[in-house]
XYZ file of C-alpha atoms in Angstrom:
711
model
C 135.777 14.838 -7.271
C 136.931 17.377 -4.088
C 140.091 16.171 -1.961
C 139.051 13.486 0.874
C 139.763 16.013 2.711
C 137.601 19.105 1.968
C 134.607 16.273 2.490
C 132.974 15.913 5.776
C 130.111 13.613 6.512
C 127.525 14.577 9.078
C 124.074 13.882 9.999
C 121.110 16.836 9.555
C 117.688 16.985 12.375
C 114.263 18.354 11.452
C 111.274 18.124 13.880
C 108.646 15.334 12.501
C 111.076 15.014 9.613
C 114.018 11.902 8.890
C 117.694 13.059 9.420
C 119.489 13.299 6.222
C 122.733 12.131 5.353
C 124.977 14.833 3.141
C 128.398 14.816 2.989
C 129.861 18.464 3.039
C 131.843 20.061 0.740
C 133.651 22.497 3.261
C 134.913 24.804 -0.568
C 131.577 24.907 -0.898
C 129.478 28.705 0.685
C 127.422 27.378 3.775
C 124.686 29.188 2.163
C 124.082 26.694 -0.598
C 124.878 23.790 1.613
C 121.836 25.784 3.712
C 120.124 26.052 0.598
C 120.246 21.795 -0.318
C 119.227 20.915 2.844
C 116.314 22.754 2.881
C 116.095 21.640 -1.045
C 115.632 18.189 0.704
C 112.562 18.237 3.200
C 110.846 21.232 0.599
C 111.682 24.287 2.412
C 111.690 27.185 1.158
C 113.695 30.380 1.683
C 116.416 29.044 2.682
C 117.614 32.526 3.758
C 115.714 32.559 7.197
C 118.031 29.253 8.195
C 120.974 28.098 8.846
C 122.622 25.027 11.129
C 123.591 24.490 14.284
C 125.064 21.688 16.511
C 122.192 19.372 17.792
C 124.344 18.347 21.108
C 126.275 20.525 23.488
C 126.350 24.274 23.352
C 123.807 23.522 20.399
C 126.100 26.455 18.306
C 125.720 28.169 14.990
C 127.593 26.836 12.249
C 129.434 29.965 10.618
C 131.845 30.128 8.057
C 134.164 31.050 10.515
C 133.977 28.149 12.752
C 132.177 25.603 10.017
C 135.814 23.660 10.289
C 135.583 22.074 13.833
C 133.014 19.965 12.338
C 134.159 16.531 11.960
C 133.097 13.553 10.778
C 129.815 12.036 12.167
C 128.713 15.711 13.815
C 125.357 15.452 13.942
C 122.911 19.148 12.972
C 120.399 20.443 13.541
C 118.281 22.677 10.807
C 117.032 25.812 12.158
C 115.952 29.260 12.165
C 118.770 31.331 11.641
C 120.301 33.927 14.309
C 119.042 37.372 12.839
C 114.936 35.695 13.058
C 115.761 33.923 16.015
C 117.127 36.916 17.686
C 114.068 39.029 16.482
C 111.577 36.168 16.766
C 112.028 35.808 20.846
C 112.705 40.177 20.691
C 108.904 40.681 20.361
C 108.012 37.685 22.597
C 110.043 39.166 25.403
C 108.128 42.785 24.676
C 105.321 40.353 24.813
C 102.327 41.391 27.387
C 101.462 37.084 27.591
C 103.637 36.178 30.683
C 103.817 32.889 29.919
C 105.062 33.313 26.715
C 107.540 35.957 27.557
C 108.877 33.518 30.265
C 109.188 30.613 27.690
C 110.891 33.673 24.988
C 113.712 34.087 27.982
C 114.476 30.584 29.067
C 115.519 30.546 25.691
C 117.004 33.621 25.330
C 119.617 33.053 28.652
C 120.085 29.621 26.560
C 121.208 31.168 23.340
C 123.103 34.112 24.581
C 126.131 32.219 24.522
C 125.929 31.740 21.467
C 128.230 34.655 19.892
C 126.797 34.365 16.196
C 123.306 34.621 17.493
C 124.549 37.062 20.501
C 125.810 39.178 17.887
C 122.201 39.453 16.223
C 120.537 40.237 18.942
C 122.869 43.264 20.241
C 122.137 44.854 16.895
C 118.568 44.688 17.967
C 118.929 46.817 20.921
C 118.248 44.064 22.755
C 120.672 44.789 25.838
C 118.640 47.671 26.201
C 115.576 45.683 26.465
C 116.438 43.945 29.067
C 117.904 46.453 30.813
C 114.760 48.263 30.416
C 112.471 44.994 31.492
C 115.089 45.283 34.876
C 115.125 48.898 35.474
C 110.775 48.956 35.580
C 110.959 46.170 39.021
C 108.062 44.638 37.708
C 110.543 41.213 37.047
C 110.904 38.651 39.855
C 111.141 34.672 40.170
C 112.121 32.891 37.043
C 111.221 35.340 34.989
C 114.070 37.818 36.224
C 116.909 34.898 36.921
C 116.879 33.997 32.987
C 116.694 38.073 32.227
C 120.147 38.116 34.599
C 121.383 35.167 32.582
C 120.273 36.488 29.990
C 122.184 39.905 29.962
C 125.796 38.428 30.834
C 125.861 36.165 29.071
C 125.365 38.891 26.630
C 127.401 41.405 28.150
C 130.203 38.507 29.034
C 130.701 38.074 24.542
C 132.777 42.298 24.917
C 130.601 43.081 22.074
C 129.500 46.450 23.888
C 131.008 48.857 26.642
C 129.732 48.446 30.500
C 129.978 51.961 30.053
C 126.730 51.948 28.930
C 125.576 50.680 31.537
C 122.734 53.341 33.611
C 122.741 54.008 36.390
C 119.167 53.103 37.491
C 120.299 49.495 36.594
C 123.162 49.177 38.632
C 121.023 51.149 42.047
C 118.564 48.082 40.982
C 121.207 45.408 40.801
C 123.094 46.830 43.785
C 118.981 46.215 45.333
C 119.127 42.805 44.897
C 122.270 42.107 46.759
C 121.420 44.874 49.806
C 118.441 42.503 50.158
C 117.820 41.303 53.489
C 116.076 38.057 51.319
C 116.448 37.275 47.695
C 116.485 34.220 45.436
C 118.933 32.609 45.177
C 119.342 31.873 41.613
C 118.204 36.184 41.527
C 121.455 37.224 43.843
C 123.950 34.493 42.496
C 123.507 36.398 39.101
C 123.025 40.001 40.598
C 126.493 39.316 42.179
C 127.938 38.497 39.181
C 127.152 41.770 37.530
C 128.321 44.067 39.948
C 131.878 41.669 39.868
C 131.636 42.090 36.581
C 131.000 45.863 36.372
C 133.893 46.359 38.808
C 136.857 44.644 36.118
C 135.858 45.872 33.052
C 134.668 49.719 33.806
C 136.565 52.633 36.676
C 133.880 54.408 36.124
C 131.152 51.365 37.293
C 133.983 50.505 39.789
C 133.222 53.434 41.708
C 128.965 53.873 41.868
C 129.085 49.772 42.610
C 131.524 50.889 45.252
C 129.328 53.653 46.774
C 126.043 51.583 45.916
C 127.067 48.298 48.085
C 127.670 47.643 51.719
C 131.046 45.996 52.702
C 128.637 44.292 55.517
C 125.583 43.267 52.658
C 128.343 41.234 51.567
C 130.159 40.053 54.353
C 126.570 38.359 55.318
C 126.227 36.878 52.431
C 129.436 34.765 53.336
C 127.668 33.660 56.611
C 125.101 31.281 54.610
C 125.415 27.541 53.162
C 125.295 28.040 50.263
C 129.004 27.089 48.445
C 127.886 29.302 45.369
C 126.782 32.270 47.174
C 130.158 32.324 48.776
C 131.655 32.277 46.257
C 130.746 35.370 43.916
C 130.458 37.624 47.420
C 133.528 36.899 47.510
C 134.333 37.252 44.259
C 133.050 41.136 44.271
C 135.357 41.533 47.142
C 137.566 40.460 45.587
C 137.215 42.661 42.354
C 136.307 46.167 44.515
C 139.363 45.051 46.700
C 141.456 45.130 43.471
C 139.785 47.888 41.581
C 140.552 50.103 44.788
C 142.960 53.409 44.652
C 145.803 52.653 46.304
C 144.888 54.985 49.038
C 142.052 53.119 49.425
C 143.097 49.585 49.794
C 144.152 50.054 53.520
C 141.746 51.771 54.245
C 138.637 48.959 52.798
C 141.210 46.354 54.417
C 140.555 47.794 57.780
C 136.883 48.037 57.543
C 136.494 44.407 56.073
C 138.735 43.913 59.468
C 136.331 45.409 61.390
C 133.163 43.216 60.004
C 135.455 40.522 61.060
C 135.644 38.843 57.896
C 138.527 37.019 58.637
C 137.324 35.259 60.971
C 133.449 34.835 59.233
C 135.938 32.913 56.319
C 137.198 30.811 58.410
C 133.886 29.329 60.260
C 131.288 29.410 57.816
C 134.168 28.406 54.488
C 137.392 27.360 55.150
C 135.981 25.150 58.532
C 132.724 24.517 56.979
C 131.869 21.025 56.375
C 131.591 21.217 52.758
C 134.047 20.236 50.528
C 136.205 23.793 49.128
C 135.504 24.190 45.056
C 137.895 25.082 43.029
C 136.818 27.921 42.322
C 136.607 29.101 46.451
C 139.885 27.922 46.072
C 141.231 30.314 44.054
C 139.471 33.304 45.683
C 140.583 32.261 49.292
C 143.613 32.616 47.102
C 143.104 35.578 45.486
C 142.137 37.345 48.546
C 145.435 36.203 50.025
C 147.634 38.081 47.438
C 145.647 40.785 47.152
C 145.720 41.504 51.738
C 149.475 40.079 51.766
C 149.970 42.972 48.367
C 148.880 45.737 51.068
C 152.554 44.417 52.619
C 154.212 46.143 49.279
C 154.584 50.108 49.860
C 156.558 49.147 53.095
C 157.922 46.123 51.661
C 159.599 49.089 48.797
C 160.083 51.913 51.199
C 163.341 52.866 51.494
C 164.234 53.838 55.488
C 164.962 57.744 55.883
C 168.205 58.158 58.409
C 167.621 61.334 58.600
C 163.997 60.626 59.723
C 163.745 60.436 63.942
C 160.551 58.905 63.777
C 161.922 55.494 62.587
C 165.220 55.928 63.767
C 163.057 55.380 67.113
C 162.063 52.223 66.622
C 165.738 51.048 66.298
C 166.219 52.972 70.078
C 163.208 50.889 71.325
C 164.284 48.420 69.761
C 167.460 48.409 71.903
C 165.920 49.348 74.616
C 163.653 46.907 74.872
C 166.354 44.049 74.149
C 169.075 45.847 76.950
C 166.513 47.890 78.930
C 168.142 51.093 78.101
C 167.137 52.710 80.412
C 170.175 53.485 82.796
C 171.848 54.774 79.650
C 175.096 56.979 80.377
C 174.887 60.632 80.199
C 177.860 61.344 78.399
C 177.920 61.873 74.480
C 180.626 60.323 73.190
C 179.584 57.321 76.288
C 176.662 56.683 74.782
C 177.438 57.023 71.521
C 180.135 53.468 72.307
C 177.467 51.716 74.159
C 174.918 52.335 71.513
C 177.007 51.483 69.095
C 178.020 47.382 71.175
C 174.204 47.515 71.430
C 173.493 47.410 67.534
C 176.453 45.257 66.888
C 175.334 42.781 69.613
C 171.666 43.147 67.802
C 172.749 41.845 64.469
C 172.991 44.994 62.491
C 175.411 44.673 59.961
C 176.242 49.177 60.375
C 176.804 49.468 63.886
C 177.132 53.379 63.534
C 173.947 53.575 62.174
C 171.831 50.853 61.824
C 168.628 52.690 59.818
C 171.273 52.780 56.528
C 169.948 48.099 57.276
C 166.911 48.831 55.766
C 168.006 51.535 52.886
C 167.610 48.105 50.608
C 163.892 47.078 48.857
C 162.634 45.186 49.607
C 162.231 44.415 51.851
C 162.700 47.802 53.168
C 160.903 49.049 55.659
C 158.991 46.015 55.949
C 161.826 44.263 58.260
C 162.247 46.722 61.057
C 157.938 46.390 60.845
C 158.011 43.154 61.825
C 161.310 43.287 64.097
C 159.607 45.585 66.344
C 156.231 43.498 66.292
C 158.729 40.308 67.140
C 159.682 43.048 70.038
C 156.484 44.346 71.752
C 153.715 41.271 71.129
C 156.761 38.384 71.387
C 159.302 39.928 73.833
C 160.224 37.260 75.935
C 161.122 35.268 72.690
C 163.055 38.597 71.782
C 165.529 39.190 74.031
C 166.231 35.734 74.710
C 167.082 35.239 70.794
C 169.395 38.778 70.824
C 170.659 38.256 75.181
C 171.503 34.104 73.806
C 173.627 35.341 70.553
C 175.148 38.062 72.136
C 176.770 36.252 75.480
C 178.351 33.696 72.417
C 182.091 34.262 71.657
C 182.595 32.004 69.662
C 181.870 32.929 66.226
C 178.382 30.683 66.204
C 176.519 33.971 66.623
C 173.042 34.526 64.404
C 172.779 38.098 64.251
C 169.214 38.763 64.095
C 168.892 42.461 62.670
C 170.592 40.448 59.553
C 168.881 37.270 60.004
C 165.233 39.341 60.180
C 165.995 41.441 57.922
C 167.169 38.745 55.200
C 164.527 36.164 56.297
C 161.849 39.184 55.382
C 162.742 39.620 51.829
C 162.493 36.070 51.620
C 159.480 36.236 52.319
C 158.438 38.059 50.285
C 160.013 36.574 47.763
C 158.058 32.405 49.212
C 154.369 34.619 49.737
C 155.570 36.749 45.686
C 153.933 40.564 47.876
C 153.499 42.298 45.301
C 152.399 40.269 42.620
C 149.182 39.253 40.852
C 146.651 36.901 41.470
C 147.838 34.010 38.799
C 144.294 32.716 36.530
C 143.578 29.712 37.814
C 145.418 29.727 40.405
C 144.207 27.743 43.807
C 148.098 28.018 46.276
C 145.631 28.909 49.105
C 146.723 28.800 52.653
C 144.118 27.982 55.508
C 146.710 29.302 58.063
C 147.177 32.458 56.886
C 142.850 33.303 58.094
C 143.416 32.526 61.759
C 144.717 35.329 62.996
C 144.066 38.973 62.901
C 148.114 39.472 61.770
C 149.397 36.140 60.620
C 152.096 37.884 58.125
C 153.648 39.234 61.441
C 153.015 35.562 63.171
C 153.723 33.965 60.194
C 157.435 36.061 60.686
C 157.524 35.251 64.367
C 157.370 31.632 63.713
C 159.744 31.238 60.677
C 162.810 33.993 62.873
C 162.440 31.250 65.765
C 163.082 28.629 63.196
C 166.200 30.629 61.364
C 167.731 30.714 64.842
C 167.348 26.713 65.899
C 168.771 26.037 62.274
C 171.799 28.786 63.009
C 172.886 26.875 65.716
C 172.107 22.861 64.218
C 174.627 24.188 61.898
C 176.895 25.356 64.255
C 177.322 28.155 61.057
C 179.219 31.168 61.775
C 179.160 34.641 59.756
C 180.717 32.717 56.580
C 177.394 29.986 56.202
C 174.710 33.249 56.718
C 173.982 32.458 53.380
C 174.118 28.343 53.170
C 171.465 28.870 56.529
C 169.229 30.925 54.650
C 168.878 28.450 51.805
C 168.143 26.074 54.488
C 165.627 27.595 56.159
C 164.278 28.748 53.130
C 163.514 24.899 51.868
C 162.265 24.076 55.048
C 159.509 27.082 54.833
C 158.847 25.804 51.415
C 158.476 22.123 52.079
C 155.768 23.030 55.556
C 154.018 25.492 53.527
C 153.671 22.492 50.865
C 151.828 20.448 53.812
C 149.214 23.088 53.794
C 149.472 23.797 57.478
C 145.702 24.754 59.070
C 146.788 27.295 61.800
C 150.001 28.274 62.731
C 150.049 25.648 65.830
C 150.697 23.463 62.719
C 153.005 24.778 61.193
C 155.428 24.961 64.183
C 154.810 21.082 64.467
C 156.196 20.942 60.981
C 158.593 23.077 61.213
C 160.238 21.115 63.654
C 159.820 17.450 61.635
C 161.647 19.536 59.579
C 165.395 20.104 61.497
C 168.350 20.573 59.799
C 168.958 16.927 60.055
C 166.062 15.911 58.651
C 166.761 18.223 55.325
C 170.068 16.517 55.200
C 168.774 13.668 55.266
C 165.606 14.562 52.861
C 168.720 16.108 50.274
C 170.268 12.440 50.290
C 167.798 10.648 49.084
C 166.785 12.935 46.684
C 169.443 12.805 45.167
C 170.407 9.409 45.334
C 169.318 8.304 41.752
C 171.679 11.101 40.868
C 174.791 10.630 43.025
C 174.202 6.818 43.902
C 175.225 4.281 42.255
C 177.825 4.901 40.510
C 181.075 2.932 39.300
C 180.309 0.931 36.735
C 179.002 -2.616 37.312
C 176.363 0.250 39.043
C 175.556 2.090 35.842
C 175.871 -0.917 33.230
C 172.528 -2.216 35.304
C 171.041 1.054 35.649
C 171.207 0.684 31.939
C 169.428 -2.321 31.368
C 166.988 -2.134 34.012
C 166.037 1.601 32.320
C 164.120 0.029 29.267
C 161.744 -2.135 31.311
C 160.997 1.060 34.273
C 160.017 3.575 31.257
C 158.090 1.475 29.915
C 155.830 0.869 33.225
C 155.938 4.399 33.365
C 154.398 4.688 29.601
C 151.967 2.387 30.633
C 150.680 4.016 33.259
C 150.304 7.344 31.244
C 148.040 5.790 28.757
C 146.386 4.354 32.587
C 145.916 7.338 33.050
C 144.576 8.958 29.618
C 142.230 6.630 29.484
C 140.511 7.495 32.458
C 140.716 10.977 31.199
C 140.507 14.752 33.279
C 138.294 17.588 32.965
C 140.138 20.569 32.253
C 138.503 23.734 32.498
C 136.871 25.650 29.916
C 138.959 28.902 28.873
C 137.450 32.426 27.827
C 134.302 31.862 30.171
C 133.448 33.453 33.899
C 135.104 31.343 35.966
C 132.073 31.925 38.734
C 130.487 29.396 36.073
C 132.403 26.312 35.875
C 132.550 25.791 32.306
C 134.512 22.502 31.376
C 134.974 19.529 29.502
C 136.310 16.130 29.318
C 139.467 14.516 27.099
C 139.606 10.605 27.078
C 141.950 8.541 24.661
C 139.167 4.587 23.965
C 140.773 2.077 25.870
C 142.277 0.505 22.463
C 144.657 4.570 22.265
C 143.175 4.556 18.715
C 141.024 7.336 19.551
C 140.563 10.542 21.937
C 136.931 10.644 23.253
C 135.563 14.608 24.623
C 132.978 16.934 25.166
C 131.685 19.981 27.166
C 130.915 19.287 30.657
C 128.401 21.458 32.337
C 130.067 20.432 36.562
C 133.174 18.611 36.893
C 132.751 15.021 37.104
C 132.560 13.390 40.102
C 134.076 9.566 39.012
C 135.219 8.606 35.462
C 132.774 9.883 32.565
C 131.228 6.851 30.259
C 131.864 7.939 26.862
C 128.637 8.325 25.031
C 129.055 11.439 26.976
C 131.602 12.313 24.657
C 130.208 12.955 21.212
C 133.395 14.597 19.815
C 136.438 12.499 18.514
C 140.389 12.262 16.624
C 141.469 10.001 15.442
C 145.036 8.890 16.773
C 146.547 8.258 13.822
C 145.056 12.187 12.934
C 147.636 13.650 15.103
C 150.084 15.495 14.185
C 151.821 16.202 16.581
C 152.140 18.145 20.895
C 152.876 20.788 21.816
C 153.429 23.371 24.803
C 153.588 26.294 25.783
C 153.885 28.985 23.792
C 153.624 27.415 21.062
C 150.131 26.763 21.798
C 147.352 28.575 18.759
C 145.484 29.780 22.386
C 148.466 31.576 23.684
C 149.322 32.857 20.561
C 145.799 34.710 20.957
C 145.162 38.041 21.861
C 144.285 37.857 25.371
C 144.313 38.080 29.265
C 146.207 35.354 29.483
C 149.329 35.541 27.462
C 150.875 36.450 29.988
C 150.123 35.089 32.298
C 153.300 32.394 33.039
C 151.333 30.078 35.074
C 148.916 29.616 32.355
C 151.996 29.340 30.019
C 153.216 26.686 31.860
C 150.325 24.678 31.852
C 149.145 24.818 27.995
C 149.230 22.183 24.762
C 147.440 21.535 22.275
C 147.645 18.767 19.909
C 147.572 19.379 15.972
C 146.009 17.048 14.116
C 144.656 16.789 9.534
C 143.974 18.573 8.431
C 144.846 22.590 10.321
C 142.689 21.417 13.203
C 143.866 21.752 17.327
C 142.279 20.942 19.901
C 143.786 22.920 23.015
C 144.588 22.080 26.777
C 145.065 24.573 29.885
C 145.906 21.661 32.317
C 144.947 21.694 36.158
C 147.749 21.673 37.356
C 151.155 20.884 36.964
C 151.492 16.692 37.503
C 148.010 16.605 35.178
C 150.182 18.804 32.619
C 153.218 16.130 32.444
C 150.851 12.764 32.482
C 148.858 14.839 29.431
C 151.855 15.276 27.816
C 154.128 11.853 28.809
C 151.315 9.935 27.169
C 150.344 12.339 24.421
C 154.355 11.873 23.489
C 154.065 8.072 24.544
C 150.672 7.459 21.893
C 152.922 9.148 19.375
C 155.854 7.055 19.575
C 158.507 9.896 21.017
C 160.189 10.488 24.097
C 158.391 10.677 27.618
C 160.725 13.912 28.483
C 159.095 15.904 31.290
C 160.515 16.712 34.607
C 158.039 14.241 35.907
C 159.086 11.130 34.025
C 162.515 12.144 35.241
C 161.767 12.183 38.792
C 159.978 8.345 38.341
C 162.608 6.951 36.033
C 165.404 7.813 38.847
C 162.680 6.869 41.993
C 162.204 3.825 40.650
C 164.960 2.541 39.151
C 166.954 2.930 42.221
C 163.758 1.370 44.270
C 164.439 -1.301 40.943
C 168.377 -1.707 41.983
C 167.892 -1.495 45.806
C 166.385 -4.191 45.824
C 168.433 -6.388 42.705
C 171.684 -5.460 44.656
C 169.654 -6.957 48.489
C 169.175 -9.666 46.647
C 173.113 -9.730 45.618
C 173.621 -9.134 49.751
C 172.259 -12.199 50.702
C 174.758 -14.505 48.227
C 175.646 -16.844 50.968
C 179.568 -17.759 49.124
C 180.423 -20.008 48.411
C 178.458 -23.020 48.901
C 174.951 -21.519 47.908
C 173.779 -22.193 44.357
C 174.047 -19.076 42.158
C 171.120 -16.773 42.163
C 167.722 -17.094 40.342
C 167.768 -14.095 39.009
C 165.352 -11.625 39.920
C 162.081 -11.175 37.569
C 161.444 -7.391 37.060
C 158.907 -5.825 39.484
C 156.263 -4.517 38.943
C 154.925 -0.692 41.257
C 151.435 0.547 41.875
C 153.021 4.203 42.037
C 151.080 7.092 43.107
C 152.121 10.988 42.648
C 152.124 13.741 44.533
C 152.976 16.731 42.338
C 154.004 19.336 43.912
């Protein structure tokens, strides 16, 4: 008898026959198992058959994937991938329109299967589909299914995009440029063009020639958010792959076409909630837009360049009305030195030297000039207000502006590529054509205000910058909808409020350090840990939705996982779309007994993070990855949608396995809830009447209904 772990009990279906309940020996060749199944139904030619899953994506089972079969799986006997590919290829070339439509519909579904795709591609199937598109004779559903199958097949990476013909590209571009075209055809055409741009340098140039930016922007003004998402994704792809010398030109064209205001009015302020993929594309566009600043950020000032020096002269002229300069060279030089000191530059003699460090390089000077010209009253007020002070509390404008520019570049990650899966876009940056410069102008006023509130001197410079960074990051985390909204948030984050927040957040760490209080804390901790454990397990029972990796984001493929109410089984399965509520267990076809789980691993120790892929180098994805390892040598891989879900799931799984919960979220919750409980108990003690009152009744452990907003 083979070991129990090598036996999988499954049901196998065949149309018109009773299902077979069999035990599959995983050590036996798959061809032998198929032969036995065929013999059970008296079917000859077992080499023409294969096994597929009956539920979900209904993928073919191969020697490489057979280990994924679980006890209780329902399979289906089907014609082999090679035979299915040959039949479909013949049918899509038939003269009968109805037969061809049904064949293309089935092909669109089967093309997601890598085993079938390999067989179909080996039969020159992609060339056949390309010729059908190039002919221009297919419309409606038939064309939509053709494009879907083509995209699915190409997505497997078996065939290079460089082999695509120019006539095919022209035809696809034509569908995008047409004013009226079927929505499903437009979606697939945009997706195909995006893949061309991202996967082929040569095709980027061809697509950039055939697609007009104006037409893409036109697709943003429709009511269909899917079309809007595909259009922004293609704009982002063209932006990302454009040569450096073309990006500024493309940005100017997009500005002339009012891309920002169209996105603001038709997408961000539309009547529909922003879906995850749209949020990601807006984030990517935001990152790519800010990355246009990288060249200036990394450009050092040339002290010998007169044009650059003239910008500094202009800053001085605006601040001090330098039209009445003295005629003598020495007097003029002495006045300039005095003025540059009042402007807050570190090098009073040659302030150009202040801009030789990168980052922020010349970007800091650009910001200062924008403030001086576009917000002249604010600029003059800040400079003169500080230059007239004699108590060593003056805020050095030049030094502050340079350091603030560097800080903003770090906060907004200027020069870094977009992170896969990140949705962190800020609506306010779509409300102004010069959003970066306006953001700087708001922040430099905040810095000046905070400097005064702290009564800082030059020695406190770094402390002030730390407070300002905290004010800005806290305000950004609130997602202000406009620059005016940002100003309001920053007004509420004064220096005194930052101190209050810091004190409140440190309370669990710094307060209650006397021995009796420490003892009370140690007594309370097990109760609170049990409370947190139950909350984590309850969240696992509710379940969470995860996005599938390795698929095109635009297809929004998801899967769902949840724990059974008795905490004995993890149920999971694929979904067509992100669920709006709880997913019933009946819809989750796969399961893992908790007793089979060996361990939970995170980050780079996860099997799917060790694979060779673009995601491997993505720090953000790596920080959200975790895997369940279970018998015999299987794994279930996750990438959490955010840090909160990551902490909840990793903590919950540790609690499920009887191990210590160690995430930052648990430590934060533990400190917060213990502090709350201790305050309640200490408050009771403070209210005791002395000496006549009887001893207080010990307070029962509190129970909290707590939720999180994990940044």
